[in-house]
Amino acid sequence: MAHAPQLHDEIEHTACPVPRLWFLGHSSFVLKYLKAIIYIDPLLSNAPGRLIASPIAPADITHAGLILSTHAHPGHLDPATVPAMLAASPRAKLVIPKSVAAHAHSLGIHYHRMVTTDADLRVEYLDDRIYAVPSAHPQLDWTPLGGYPYLGYLVRFGRHTIYHAGDCVPYDTLAARLRPYNVTVALLPIGGAANFKIAEAAELAAAIRAEWLVPMHYDMFASSAVDVNRFIEHMLGHRPAQRFKVFTHGEGWSIPVD
């Protein structure tokens, strides 16, 4: 596993003619395609109870283009990570649910560094598009003014779509919302009471015809830890046709081109 600053340099300098992902632990991923570098739910501080050290320091990240936070909880909008990343990457913007803007501002993030969004809206970045769908954590909690406070993001890179669910449990219309996007890689949380059970994550991946399923949110804190071998056993035993990828911390992986 690469460590900062080696990992930072690897992310910055790796040529990515097809989308590449790096796993940073918990729900934290880096996505890169061509010149676009996007961080999703970065949790890179030494948070209390953290079981595994971060593979990169937030103040070392100078190349971020967008930082996507799925909701306001500190494991996803970390007050010790996101402001430091924005300071180190002066051109970066933070994409958040519109109801989270006041909370982000209370963390010292200026409004001009934010891009607020909601379900069914689109954010344009370079040649790429980021769409939002509601996540239930464990309810949808929609309000007329605030919209959906918990979002999942669909990042469209060329012909590939990467779906990051944030924190989410299944709800009736989720698969129908996702299916039109032709998801290539589904990043789904399997740890904690308010997330998918392993079988539910596998079922959603099949329902949306995702090419790849990647588990997340199972490895960082004792309160949400899941033995990932249970996930592997379930997939091999019950979903042998579904391709999946289990990351180690700091590992990079390019979407295979068949």
JSON list of C-alpha atoms in Angstrom, two decimals, residues 22-255:
[
{"chain": "A", "resi": 22, "resn": "TRP", "atom": "CA", "xyz": [-8.39, 4.36, -5.18]},
{"chain": "A", "resi": 23, "resn": "PHE", "atom": "CA", "xyz": [-9.88, 3.23, -1.86]},
{"chain": "A", "resi": 24, "resn": "LEU", "atom": "CA", "xyz": [-8.93, 5.33, 1.18]},
{"chain": "A", "resi": 25, "resn": "GLY", "atom": "CA", "xyz": [-10.97, 3.43, 3.79]},
{"chain": "A", "resi": 26, "resn": "HIS", "atom": "CA", "xyz": [-14.53, 3.69, 5.15]},
{"chain": "A", "resi": 27, "resn": "SER", "atom": "CA", "xyz": [-16.54, 5.32, 2.32]},
{"chain": "A", "resi": 28, "resn": "SER", "atom": "CA", "xyz": [-13.60, 7.33, 0.93]},
{"chain": "A", "resi": 29, "resn": "PHE", "atom": "CA", "xyz": [-12.65, 6.95, -2.71]},
{"chain": "A", "resi": 30, "resn": "VAL", "atom": "CA", "xyz": [-10.65, 8.85, -5.28]},
{"chain": "A", "resi": 31, "resn": "LEU", "atom": "CA", "xyz": [-11.90, 8.69, -8.86]},
{"chain": "A", "resi": 32, "resn": "LYS", "atom": "CA", "xyz": [-9.72, 9.72, -11.79]},
{"chain": "A", "resi": 33, "resn": "TYR", "atom": "CA", "xyz": [-10.42, 9.82, -15.50]},
{"chain": "A", "resi": 34, "resn": "LEU", "atom": "CA", "xyz": [-8.26, 11.76, -17.95]},
{"chain": "A", "resi": 35, "resn": "LYS", "atom": "CA", "xyz": [-7.66, 15.09, -16.13]},
{"chain": "A", "resi": 36, "resn": "ALA", "atom": "CA", "xyz": [-10.53, 14.84, -13.62]},
{"chain": "A", "resi": 37, "resn": "ILE", "atom": "CA", "xyz": [-9.71, 13.94, -10.00]},
{"chain": "A", "resi": 38, "resn": "ILE", "atom": "CA", "xyz": [-12.69, 13.58, -7.68]},
{"chain": "A", "resi": 39, "resn": "TYR", "atom": "CA", "xyz": [-12.69, 12.67, -3.99]},
{"chain": "A", "resi": 40, "resn": "ILE", "atom": "CA", "xyz": [-15.88, 11.20, -2.50]},
{"chain": "A", "resi": 41, "resn": "ASP", "atom": "CA", "xyz": [-16.59, 11.26, 1.26]},
{"chain": "A", "resi": 42, "resn": "PRO", "atom": "CA", "xyz": [-12.93, 11.74, 2.23]},
{"chain": "A", "resi": 43, "resn": "LEU", "atom": "CA", "xyz": [-12.27, 10.78, 5.86]},
{"chain": "A", "resi": 44, "resn": "LEU", "atom": "CA", "xyz": [-8.52, 11.24, 6.18]},
{"chain": "A", "resi": 45, "resn": "SER", "atom": "CA", "xyz": [-8.08, 12.55, 9.72]},
{"chain": "A", "resi": 46, "resn": "ASN", "atom": "CA", "xyz": [-7.17, 10.46, 12.74]},
{"chain": "A", "resi": 47, "resn": "ALA", "atom": "CA", "xyz": [-10.78, 10.29, 13.92]},
{"chain": "A", "resi": 48, "resn": "PRO", "atom": "CA", "xyz": [-11.44, 8.83, 17.39]},
{"chain": "A", "resi": 49, "resn": "GLY", "atom": "CA", "xyz": [-11.85, 5.07, 17.25]},
{"chain": "A", "resi": 50, "resn": "ARG", "atom": "CA", "xyz": [-10.29, 4.77, 13.82]},
{"chain": "A", "resi": 51, "resn": "LEU", "atom": "CA", "xyz": [-8.84, 1.26, 13.37]},
{"chain": "A", "resi": 52, "resn": "ILE", "atom": "CA", "xyz": [-6.61, 1.89, 10.34]},
{"chain": "A", "resi": 53, "resn": "ALA", "atom": "CA", "xyz": [-4.49, 4.97, 9.68]},
{"chain": "A", "resi": 54, "resn": "SER", "atom": "CA", "xyz": [-5.28, 7.12, 6.67]},
{"chain": "A", "resi": 55, "resn": "PRO", "atom": "CA", "xyz": [-3.08, 6.38, 3.64]},
{"chain": "A", "resi": 56, "resn": "ILE", "atom": "CA", "xyz": [-2.86, 10.09, 2.78]},
{"chain": "A", "resi": 57, "resn": "ALA", "atom": "CA", "xyz": [-2.97, 13.37, 4.71]},
{"chain": "A", "resi": 58, "resn": "PRO", "atom": "CA", "xyz": [-5.64, 15.91, 3.71]},
{"chain": "A", "resi": 59, "resn": "ALA", "atom": "CA", "xyz": [-3.21, 18.83, 3.74]},
{"chain": "A", "resi": 60, "resn": "ASP", "atom": "CA", "xyz": [-1.05, 16.99, 1.16]},
{"chain": "A", "resi": 61, "resn": "ILE", "atom": "CA", "xyz": [-3.83, 16.84, -1.44]},
{"chain": "A", "resi": 62, "resn": "THR", "atom": "CA", "xyz": [-3.17, 19.66, -3.89]},
{"chain": "A", "resi": 63, "resn": "HIS", "atom": "CA", "xyz": [-4.80, 18.21, -7.00]},
{"chain": "A", "resi": 64, "resn": "ALA", "atom": "CA", "xyz": [-8.48, 17.75, -6.03]},
{"chain": "A", "resi": 65, "resn": "GLY", "atom": "CA", "xyz": [-10.95, 19.08, -8.58]},
{"chain": "A", "resi": 66, "resn": "LEU", "atom": "CA", "xyz": [-14.19, 18.18, -6.83]},
{"chain": "A", "resi": 67, "resn": "ILE", "atom": "CA", "xyz": [-14.86, 16.86, -3.34]},
{"chain": "A", "resi": 68, "resn": "LEU", "atom": "CA", "xyz": [-18.21, 15.12, -3.07]},
{"chain": "A", "resi": 69, "resn": "SER", "atom": "CA", "xyz": [-19.80, 14.69, 0.37]},
{"chain": "A", "resi": 70, "resn": "THR", "atom": "CA", "xyz": [-22.95, 12.61, 0.47]},
{"chain": "A", "resi": 71, "resn": "HIS", "atom": "CA", "xyz": [-24.30, 14.08, 3.73]},
{"chain": "A", "resi": 72, "resn": "ALA", "atom": "CA", "xyz": [-23.41, 16.08, 6.83]},
{"chain": "A", "resi": 73, "resn": "HIS", "atom": "CA", "xyz": [-22.31, 13.33, 9.21]},
{"chain": "A", "resi": 74, "resn": "PRO", "atom": "CA", "xyz": [-18.62, 13.66, 10.18]},
{"chain": "A", "resi": 75, "resn": "GLY", "atom": "CA", "xyz": [-17.67, 10.33, 8.61]},
{"chain": "A", "resi": 76, "resn": "HIS", "atom": "CA", "xyz": [-18.67, 11.82, 5.25]},
{"chain": "A", "resi": 77, "resn": "LEU", "atom": "CA", "xyz": [-18.12, 15.57, 5.71]},
{"chain": "A", "resi": 78, "resn": "ASP", "atom": "CA", "xyz": [-15.18, 15.38, 8.09]},
{"chain": "A", "resi": 79, "resn": "PRO", "atom": "CA", "xyz": [-14.38, 18.76, 9.69]},
{"chain": "A", "resi": 80, "resn": "ALA", "atom": "CA", "xyz": [-10.71, 17.79, 10.00]},
{"chain": "A", "resi": 81, "resn": "THR", "atom": "CA", "xyz": [-10.44, 16.65, 6.37]},
{"chain": "A", "resi": 82, "resn": "VAL", "atom": "CA", "xyz": [-12.53, 18.70, 3.96]},
{"chain": "A", "resi": 83, "resn": "PRO", "atom": "CA", "xyz": [-11.47, 22.26, 4.97]},
{"chain": "A", "resi": 84, "resn": "ALA", "atom": "CA", "xyz": [-7.80, 21.18, 4.86]},
{"chain": "A", "resi": 85, "resn": "MET", "atom": "CA", "xyz": [-8.28, 19.67, 1.40]},
{"chain": "A", "resi": 86, "resn": "LEU", "atom": "CA", "xyz": [-9.96, 22.83, 0.13]},
{"chain": "A", "resi": 87, "resn": "ALA", "atom": "CA", "xyz": [-7.11, 24.93, 1.49]},
{"chain": "A", "resi": 88, "resn": "ALA", "atom": "CA", "xyz": [-4.52, 22.71, -0.20]},
{"chain": "A", "resi": 89, "resn": "SER", "atom": "CA", "xyz": [-6.46, 22.46, -3.50]},
{"chain": "A", "resi": 90, "resn": "PRO", "atom": "CA", "xyz": [-7.45, 26.10, -4.13]},
{"chain": "A", "resi": 91, "resn": "ARG", "atom": "CA", "xyz": [-9.41, 25.34, -7.32]},
{"chain": "A", "resi": 92, "resn": "ALA", "atom": "CA", "xyz": [-11.47, 22.56, -5.75]},
{"chain": "A", "resi": 93, "resn": "LYS", "atom": "CA", "xyz": [-15.20, 22.81, -5.07]},
{"chain": "A", "resi": 94, "resn": "LEU", "atom": "CA", "xyz": [-17.23, 20.92, -2.48]},
{"chain": "A", "resi": 95, "resn": "VAL", "atom": "CA", "xyz": [-20.40, 19.26, -3.81]},
{"chain": "A", "resi": 96, "resn": "ILE", "atom": "CA", "xyz": [-23.03, 18.72, -1.10]},
{"chain": "A", "resi": 97, "resn": "PRO", "atom": "CA", "xyz": [-26.78, 18.33, -0.63]},
{"chain": "A", "resi": 98, "resn": "LYS", "atom": "CA", "xyz": [-28.33, 21.79, -0.57]},
{"chain": "A", "resi": 99, "resn": "SER", "atom": "CA", "xyz": [-29.56, 21.34, 3.02]},
{"chain": "A", "resi": 100, "resn": "VAL", "atom": "CA", "xyz": [-25.94, 20.83, 4.18]},
{"chain": "A", "resi": 101, "resn": "ALA", "atom": "CA", "xyz": [-24.63, 24.25, 3.08]},
{"chain": "A", "resi": 102, "resn": "ALA", "atom": "CA", "xyz": [-25.15, 26.01, 6.43]},
{"chain": "A", "resi": 103, "resn": "HIS", "atom": "CA", "xyz": [-23.46, 23.15, 8.29]},
{"chain": "A", "resi": 104, "resn": "ALA", "atom": "CA", "xyz": [-20.50, 23.21, 5.89]},
{"chain": "A", "resi": 105, "resn": "HIS", "atom": "CA", "xyz": [-20.20, 26.97, 6.38]},
{"chain": "A", "resi": 106, "resn": "SER", "atom": "CA", "xyz": [-20.10, 26.43, 10.15]},
{"chain": "A", "resi": 107, "resn": "LEU", "atom": "CA", "xyz": [-16.99, 24.28, 9.56]},
{"chain": "A", "resi": 108, "resn": "GLY", "atom": "CA", "xyz": [-15.25, 27.29, 8.00]},
{"chain": "A", "resi": 109, "resn": "ILE", "atom": "CA", "xyz": [-16.02, 26.49, 4.36]},
{"chain": "A", "resi": 110, "resn": "HIS", "atom": "CA", "xyz": [-16.96, 29.58, 2.36]},
{"chain": "A", "resi": 111, "resn": "TYR", "atom": "CA", "xyz": [-20.12, 29.42, 0.28]},
{"chain": "A", "resi": 112, "resn": "HIS", "atom": "CA", "xyz": [-18.19, 30.24, -2.89]},
{"chain": "A", "resi": 113, "resn": "ARG", "atom": "CA", "xyz": [-16.32, 26.93, -2.48]},
{"chain": "A", "resi": 114, "resn": "MET", "atom": "CA", "xyz": [-19.60, 24.96, -2.47]},
{"chain": "A", "resi": 115, "resn": "VAL", "atom": "CA", "xyz": [-21.80, 23.55, -5.20]},
{"chain": "A", "resi": 116, "resn": "THR", "atom": "CA", "xyz": [-25.15, 22.50, -3.78]},
{"chain": "A", "resi": 117, "resn": "THR", "atom": "CA", "xyz": [-27.31, 19.86, -5.42]},
{"chain": "A", "resi": 118, "resn": "ASP", "atom": "CA", "xyz": [-30.32, 17.64, -4.91]},
{"chain": "A", "resi": 119, "resn": "ALA", "atom": "CA", "xyz": [-31.89, 14.52, -6.37]},
{"chain": "A", "resi": 120, "resn": "ASP", "atom": "CA", "xyz": [-32.25, 14.48, -10.16]},
{"chain": "A", "resi": 121, "resn": "LEU", "atom": "CA", "xyz": [-29.92, 17.46, -10.63]},
{"chain": "A", "resi": 122, "resn": "ARG", "atom": "CA", "xyz": [-26.65, 17.43, -12.54]},
{"chain": "A", "resi": 123, "resn": "VAL", "atom": "CA", "xyz": [-23.24, 18.96, -11.86]},
{"chain": "A", "resi": 124, "resn": "GLU", "atom": "CA", "xyz": [-20.90, 19.50, -14.82]},
{"chain": "A", "resi": 125, "resn": "TYR", "atom": "CA", "xyz": [-17.15, 19.14, -14.28]},
{"chain": "A", "resi": 126, "resn": "LEU", "atom": "CA", "xyz": [-14.67, 19.19, -17.17]},
{"chain": "A", "resi": 127, "resn": "ASP", "atom": "CA", "xyz": [-16.21, 16.69, -19.62]},
{"chain": "A", "resi": 128, "resn": "ASP", "atom": "CA", "xyz": [-17.85, 14.69, -16.87]},
{"chain": "A", "resi": 129, "resn": "ARG", "atom": "CA", "xyz": [-21.26, 14.78, -15.20]},
{"chain": "A", "resi": 130, "resn": "ILE", "atom": "CA", "xyz": [-22.29, 14.05, -11.63]},
{"chain": "A", "resi": 131, "resn": "TYR", "atom": "CA", "xyz": [-25.91, 13.16, -10.94]},
{"chain": "A", "resi": 132, "resn": "ALA", "atom": "CA", "xyz": [-27.56, 12.79, -7.53]},
{"chain": "A", "resi": 133, "resn": "VAL", "atom": "CA", "xyz": [-30.13, 10.28, -6.28]},
{"chain": "A", "resi": 134, "resn": "PRO", "atom": "CA", "xyz": [-31.69, 10.12, -2.79]},
{"chain": "A", "resi": 135, "resn": "SER", "atom": "CA", "xyz": [-30.25, 7.82, -0.15]},
{"chain": "A", "resi": 136, "resn": "ALA", "atom": "CA", "xyz": [-32.28, 6.57, 2.81]},
{"chain": "A", "resi": 137, "resn": "HIS", "atom": "CA", "xyz": [-30.33, 6.87, 6.06]},
{"chain": "A", "resi": 138, "resn": "PRO", "atom": "CA", "xyz": [-32.42, 5.13, 7.25]},
{"chain": "A", "resi": 139, "resn": "GLN", "atom": "CA", "xyz": [-35.28, 7.34, 5.96]},
{"chain": "A", "resi": 140, "resn": "LEU", "atom": "CA", "xyz": [-35.30, 9.67, 2.97]},
{"chain": "A", "resi": 141, "resn": "ASP", "atom": "CA", "xyz": [-36.20, 12.67, 5.21]},
{"chain": "A", "resi": 142, "resn": "TRP", "atom": "CA", "xyz": [-37.20, 14.91, 2.29]},
{"chain": "A", "resi": 143, "resn": "THR", "atom": "CA", "xyz": [-38.39, 18.45, 3.09]},
{"chain": "A", "resi": 144, "resn": "PRO", "atom": "CA", "xyz": [-39.77, 21.07, 0.66]},
{"chain": "A", "resi": 145, "resn": "LEU", "atom": "CA", "xyz": [-36.98, 23.58, 1.34]},
{"chain": "A", "resi": 146, "resn": "GLY", "atom": "CA", "xyz": [-34.07, 21.28, 2.08]},
{"chain": "A", "resi": 147, "resn": "GLY", "atom": "CA", "xyz": [-34.72, 18.52, -0.44]},
{"chain": "A", "resi": 148, "resn": "TYR", "atom": "CA", "xyz": [-32.96, 15.25, 0.35]},
{"chain": "A", "resi": 149, "resn": "PRO", "atom": "CA", "xyz": [-30.28, 15.53, 3.08]},
{"chain": "A", "resi": 150, "resn": "TYR", "atom": "CA", "xyz": [-28.67, 12.18, 2.13]},
{"chain": "A", "resi": 151, "resn": "LEU", "atom": "CA", "xyz": [-27.56, 11.67, -1.45]},
{"chain": "A", "resi": 152, "resn": "GLY", "atom": "CA", "xyz": [-25.80, 9.12, -3.56]},
{"chain": "A", "resi": 153, "resn": "TYR", "atom": "CA", "xyz": [-23.72, 10.30, -6.52]},
{"chain": "A", "resi": 154, "resn": "LEU", "atom": "CA", "xyz": [-23.45, 8.92, -10.03]},
{"chain": "A", "resi": 155, "resn": "VAL", "atom": "CA", "xyz": [-20.23, 10.02, -11.71]},
{"chain": "A", "resi": 156, "resn": "ARG", "atom": "CA", "xyz": [-20.32, 9.67, -15.48]},
{"chain": "A", "resi": 157, "resn": "PHE", "atom": "CA", "xyz": [-16.84, 9.18, -17.00]},
{"chain": "A", "resi": 158, "resn": "GLY", "atom": "CA", "xyz": [-17.06, 8.59, -20.75]},
{"chain": "A", "resi": 159, "resn": "ARG", "atom": "CA", "xyz": [-19.19, 5.46, -21.17]},
{"chain": "A", "resi": 160, "resn": "HIS", "atom": "CA", "xyz": [-18.73, 4.40, -17.52]},
{"chain": "A", "resi": 161, "resn": "THR", "atom": "CA", "xyz": [-20.89, 5.36, -14.54]},
{"chain": "A", "resi": 162, "resn": "ILE", "atom": "CA", "xyz": [-19.69, 4.95, -10.95]},
{"chain": "A", "resi": 163, "resn": "TYR", "atom": "CA", "xyz": [-22.39, 5.00, -8.26]},
{"chain": "A", "resi": 164, "resn": "HIS", "atom": "CA", "xyz": [-21.45, 5.90, -4.67]},
{"chain": "A", "resi": 165, "resn": "ALA", "atom": "CA", "xyz": [-24.40, 5.35, -2.33]},
{"chain": "A", "resi": 166, "resn": "GLY", "atom": "CA", "xyz": [-23.06, 7.22, 0.71]},
{"chain": "A", "resi": 167, "resn": "ASP", "atom": "CA", "xyz": [-24.95, 5.74, 3.66]},
{"chain": "A", "resi": 168, "resn": "CYS", "atom": "CA", "xyz": [-28.10, 3.99, 2.50]},
{"chain": "A", "resi": 169, "resn": "VAL", "atom": "CA", "xyz": [-30.61, 1.23, 3.11]},
{"chain": "A", "resi": 170, "resn": "PRO", "atom": "CA", "xyz": [-32.82, -0.19, 0.35]},
{"chain": "A", "resi": 171, "resn": "TYR", "atom": "CA", "xyz": [-36.04, 1.61, -0.49]},
{"chain": "A", "resi": 172, "resn": "ASP", "atom": "CA", "xyz": [-38.78, 0.85, -2.99]},
{"chain": "A", "resi": 173, "resn": "THR", "atom": "CA", "xyz": [-37.76, 3.09, -5.89]},
{"chain": "A", "resi": 174, "resn": "LEU", "atom": "CA", "xyz": [-33.98, 3.00, -5.57]},
{"chain": "A", "resi": 175, "resn": "ALA", "atom": "CA", "xyz": [-33.31, 0.38, -8.26]},
{"chain": "A", "resi": 176, "resn": "ALA", "atom": "CA", "xyz": [-35.72, 2.11, -10.66]},
{"chain": "A", "resi": 177, "resn": "ARG", "atom": "CA", "xyz": [-33.92, 5.43, -10.11]},
{"chain": "A", "resi": 178, "resn": "LEU", "atom": "CA", "xyz": [-30.51, 3.88, -10.79]},
{"chain": "A", "resi": 179, "resn": "ARG", "atom": "CA", "xyz": [-31.26, 1.56, -13.68]},
{"chain": "A", "resi": 180, "resn": "PRO", "atom": "CA", "xyz": [-31.35, 4.24, -16.43]},
{"chain": "A", "resi": 181, "resn": "TYR", "atom": "CA", "xyz": [-27.76, 5.24, -15.63]},
{"chain": "A", "resi": 182, "resn": "ASN", "atom": "CA", "xyz": [-26.28, 1.85, -16.66]},
{"chain": "A", "resi": 183, "resn": "VAL", "atom": "CA", "xyz": [-24.04, 1.63, -13.60]},
{"chain": "A", "resi": 184, "resn": "THR", "atom": "CA", "xyz": [-20.60, 0.17, -14.26]},
{"chain": "A", "resi": 185, "resn": "VAL", "atom": "CA", "xyz": [-19.35, 0.13, -10.65]},
{"chain": "A", "resi": 186, "resn": "ALA", "atom": "CA", "xyz": [-21.63, 0.25, -7.60]},
{"chain": "A", "resi": 187, "resn": "LEU", "atom": "CA", "xyz": [-19.95, 1.33, -4.33]},
{"chain": "A", "resi": 188, "resn": "LEU", "atom": "CA", "xyz": [-22.33, 0.13, -1.62]},
{"chain": "A", "resi": 189, "resn": "PRO", "atom": "CA", "xyz": [-22.04, 0.35, 2.21]},
{"chain": "A", "resi": 190, "resn": "ILE", "atom": "CA", "xyz": [-22.33, -2.96, 4.08]},
{"chain": "A", "resi": 191, "resn": "GLY", "atom": "CA", "xyz": [-21.32, -1.93, 7.63]},
{"chain": "A", "resi": 192, "resn": "GLY", "atom": "CA", "xyz": [-23.48, -0.34, 10.31]},
{"chain": "A", "resi": 193, "resn": "ALA", "atom": "CA", "xyz": [-27.14, -0.66, 11.20]},
{"chain": "A", "resi": 194, "resn": "ALA", "atom": "CA", "xyz": [-28.31, 2.01, 8.73]},
{"chain": "A", "resi": 195, "resn": "ASN", "atom": "CA", "xyz": [-26.75, 0.50, 5.62]},
{"chain": "A", "resi": 196, "resn": "PHE", "atom": "CA", "xyz": [-27.26, -2.44, 3.29]},
{"chain": "A", "resi": 197, "resn": "LYS", "atom": "CA", "xyz": [-26.98, -5.96, 4.54]},
{"chain": "A", "resi": 198, "resn": "ILE", "atom": "CA", "xyz": [-24.59, -7.98, 2.39]},
{"chain": "A", "resi": 199, "resn": "ALA", "atom": "CA", "xyz": [-27.43, -9.80, 0.63]},
{"chain": "A", "resi": 200, "resn": "GLU", "atom": "CA", "xyz": [-29.25, -6.50, 0.02]},
{"chain": "A", "resi": 201, "resn": "ALA", "atom": "CA", "xyz": [-26.17, -4.95, -1.60]},
{"chain": "A", "resi": 202, "resn": "ALA", "atom": "CA", "xyz": [-25.81, -7.98, -3.87]},
{"chain": "A", "resi": 203, "resn": "GLU", "atom": "CA", "xyz": [-29.51, -7.83, -4.72]},
{"chain": "A", "resi": 204, "resn": "LEU", "atom": "CA", "xyz": [-29.35, -4.14, -5.66]},
{"chain": "A", "resi": 205, "resn": "ALA", "atom": "CA", "xyz": [-26.29, -4.68, -7.86]},
{"chain": "A", "resi": 206, "resn": "ALA", "atom": "CA", "xyz": [-28.18, -7.43, -9.70]},
{"chain": "A", "resi": 207, "resn": "ALA", "atom": "CA", "xyz": [-31.36, -5.33, -9.97]},
{"chain": "A", "resi": 208, "resn": "ILE", "atom": "CA", "xyz": [-29.54, -2.40, -11.59]},
{"chain": "A", "resi": 209, "resn": "ARG", "atom": "CA", "xyz": [-27.33, -4.71, -13.67]},
{"chain": "A", "resi": 210, "resn": "ALA", "atom": "CA", "xyz": [-24.12, -3.20, -12.30]},
{"chain": "A", "resi": 211, "resn": "GLU", "atom": "CA", "xyz": [-21.05, -4.69, -13.93]},
{"chain": "A", "resi": 212, "resn": "TRP", "atom": "CA", "xyz": [-19.04, -4.49, -10.69]},
{"chain": "A", "resi": 213, "resn": "LEU", "atom": "CA", "xyz": [-19.98, -4.38, -7.01]},
{"chain": "A", "resi": 214, "resn": "VAL", "atom": "CA", "xyz": [-17.56, -2.86, -4.48]},
{"chain": "A", "resi": 215, "resn": "PRO", "atom": "CA", "xyz": [-18.27, -3.01, -0.72]},
{"chain": "A", "resi": 216, "resn": "MET", "atom": "CA", "xyz": [-17.40, -0.09, 1.55]},
{"chain": "A", "resi": 217, "resn": "HIS", "atom": "CA", "xyz": [-18.08, 1.25, 5.06]},
{"chain": "A", "resi": 218, "resn": "TYR", "atom": "CA", "xyz": [-17.06, -1.97, 6.80]},
{"chain": "A", "resi": 219, "resn": "ASP", "atom": "CA", "xyz": [-13.45, -1.54, 7.86]},
{"chain": "A", "resi": 220, "resn": "MET", "atom": "CA", "xyz": [-12.78, 1.70, 9.73]},
{"chain": "A", "resi": 221, "resn": "PHE", "atom": "CA", "xyz": [-14.59, 1.65, 13.07]},
{"chain": "A", "resi": 222, "resn": "ALA", "atom": "CA", "xyz": [-15.42, -1.19, 15.42]},
{"chain": "A", "resi": 223, "resn": "SER", "atom": "CA", "xyz": [-19.06, -0.05, 15.62]},
{"chain": "A", "resi": 224, "resn": "SER", "atom": "CA", "xyz": [-19.61, -0.72, 11.90]},
{"chain": "A", "resi": 225, "resn": "ALA", "atom": "CA", "xyz": [-16.99, -3.39, 11.20]},
{"chain": "A", "resi": 226, "resn": "VAL", "atom": "CA", "xyz": [-17.95, -6.35, 9.02]},
{"chain": "A", "resi": 227, "resn": "ASP", "atom": "CA", "xyz": [-15.73, -9.31, 8.17]},
{"chain": "A", "resi": 228, "resn": "VAL", "atom": "CA", "xyz": [-15.35, -8.77, 4.44]},
{"chain": "A", "resi": 229, "resn": "ASN", "atom": "CA", "xyz": [-14.84, -12.51, 4.01]},
{"chain": "A", "resi": 230, "resn": "ARG", "atom": "CA", "xyz": [-18.59, -12.85, 4.66]},
{"chain": "A", "resi": 231, "resn": "PHE", "atom": "CA", "xyz": [-19.19, -10.61, 1.65]},
{"chain": "A", "resi": 232, "resn": "ILE", "atom": "CA", "xyz": [-16.82, -12.66, -0.51]},
{"chain": "A", "resi": 233, "resn": "GLU", "atom": "CA", "xyz": [-18.43, -15.95, 0.58]},
{"chain": "A", "resi": 234, "resn": "HIS", "atom": "CA", "xyz": [-21.91, -14.60, -0.14]},
{"chain": "A", "resi": 235, "resn": "MET", "atom": "CA", "xyz": [-20.97, -13.42, -3.60]},
{"chain": "A", "resi": 236, "resn": "LEU", "atom": "CA", "xyz": [-19.23, -16.65, -4.55]},
{"chain": "A", "resi": 237, "resn": "GLY", "atom": "CA", "xyz": [-21.99, -18.80, -3.11]},
{"chain": "A", "resi": 238, "resn": "HIS", "atom": "CA", "xyz": [-25.11, -16.85, -4.10]},
{"chain": "A", "resi": 239, "resn": "ARG", "atom": "CA", "xyz": [-24.13, -14.45, -6.90]},
{"chain": "A", "resi": 240, "resn": "PRO", "atom": "CA", "xyz": [-21.39, -16.24, -8.85]},
{"chain": "A", "resi": 241, "resn": "ALA", "atom": "CA", "xyz": [-22.14, -14.30, -12.05]},
{"chain": "A", "resi": 242, "resn": "GLN", "atom": "CA", "xyz": [-21.73, -10.90, -10.36]},
{"chain": "A", "resi": 243, "resn": "ARG", "atom": "CA", "xyz": [-18.24, -9.46, -10.65]},
{"chain": "A", "resi": 244, "resn": "PHE", "atom": "CA", "xyz": [-16.96, -7.73, -7.52]},
{"chain": "A", "resi": 245, "resn": "LYS", "atom": "CA", "xyz": [-13.84, -6.02, -6.22]},
{"chain": "A", "resi": 246, "resn": "VAL", "atom": "CA", "xyz": [-12.60, -5.86, -2.60]},
{"chain": "A", "resi": 247, "resn": "PHE", "atom": "CA", "xyz": [-9.96, -3.17, -2.07]},
{"chain": "A", "resi": 248, "resn": "THR", "atom": "CA", "xyz": [-7.10, -2.90, 0.37]},
{"chain": "A", "resi": 249, "resn": "HIS", "atom": "CA", "xyz": [-6.39, 0.57, 1.81]},
{"chain": "A", "resi": 250, "resn": "GLY", "atom": "CA", "xyz": [-4.65, 2.83, -0.68]},
{"chain": "A", "resi": 251, "resn": "GLU", "atom": "CA", "xyz": [-5.08, 0.37, -3.54]},
{"chain": "A", "resi": 252, "resn": "GLY", "atom": "CA", "xyz": [-5.79, 1.65, -7.03]},
{"chain": "A", "resi": 253, "resn": "TRP", "atom": "CA", "xyz": [-7.86, -0.24, -9.60]},
{"chain": "A", "resi": 254, "resn": "SER", "atom": "CA", "xyz": [-8.80, 0.59, -13.16]},
{"chain": "A", "resi": 255, "resn": "ILE", "atom": "CA", "xyz": [-12.15, -0.53, -14.49]}
]
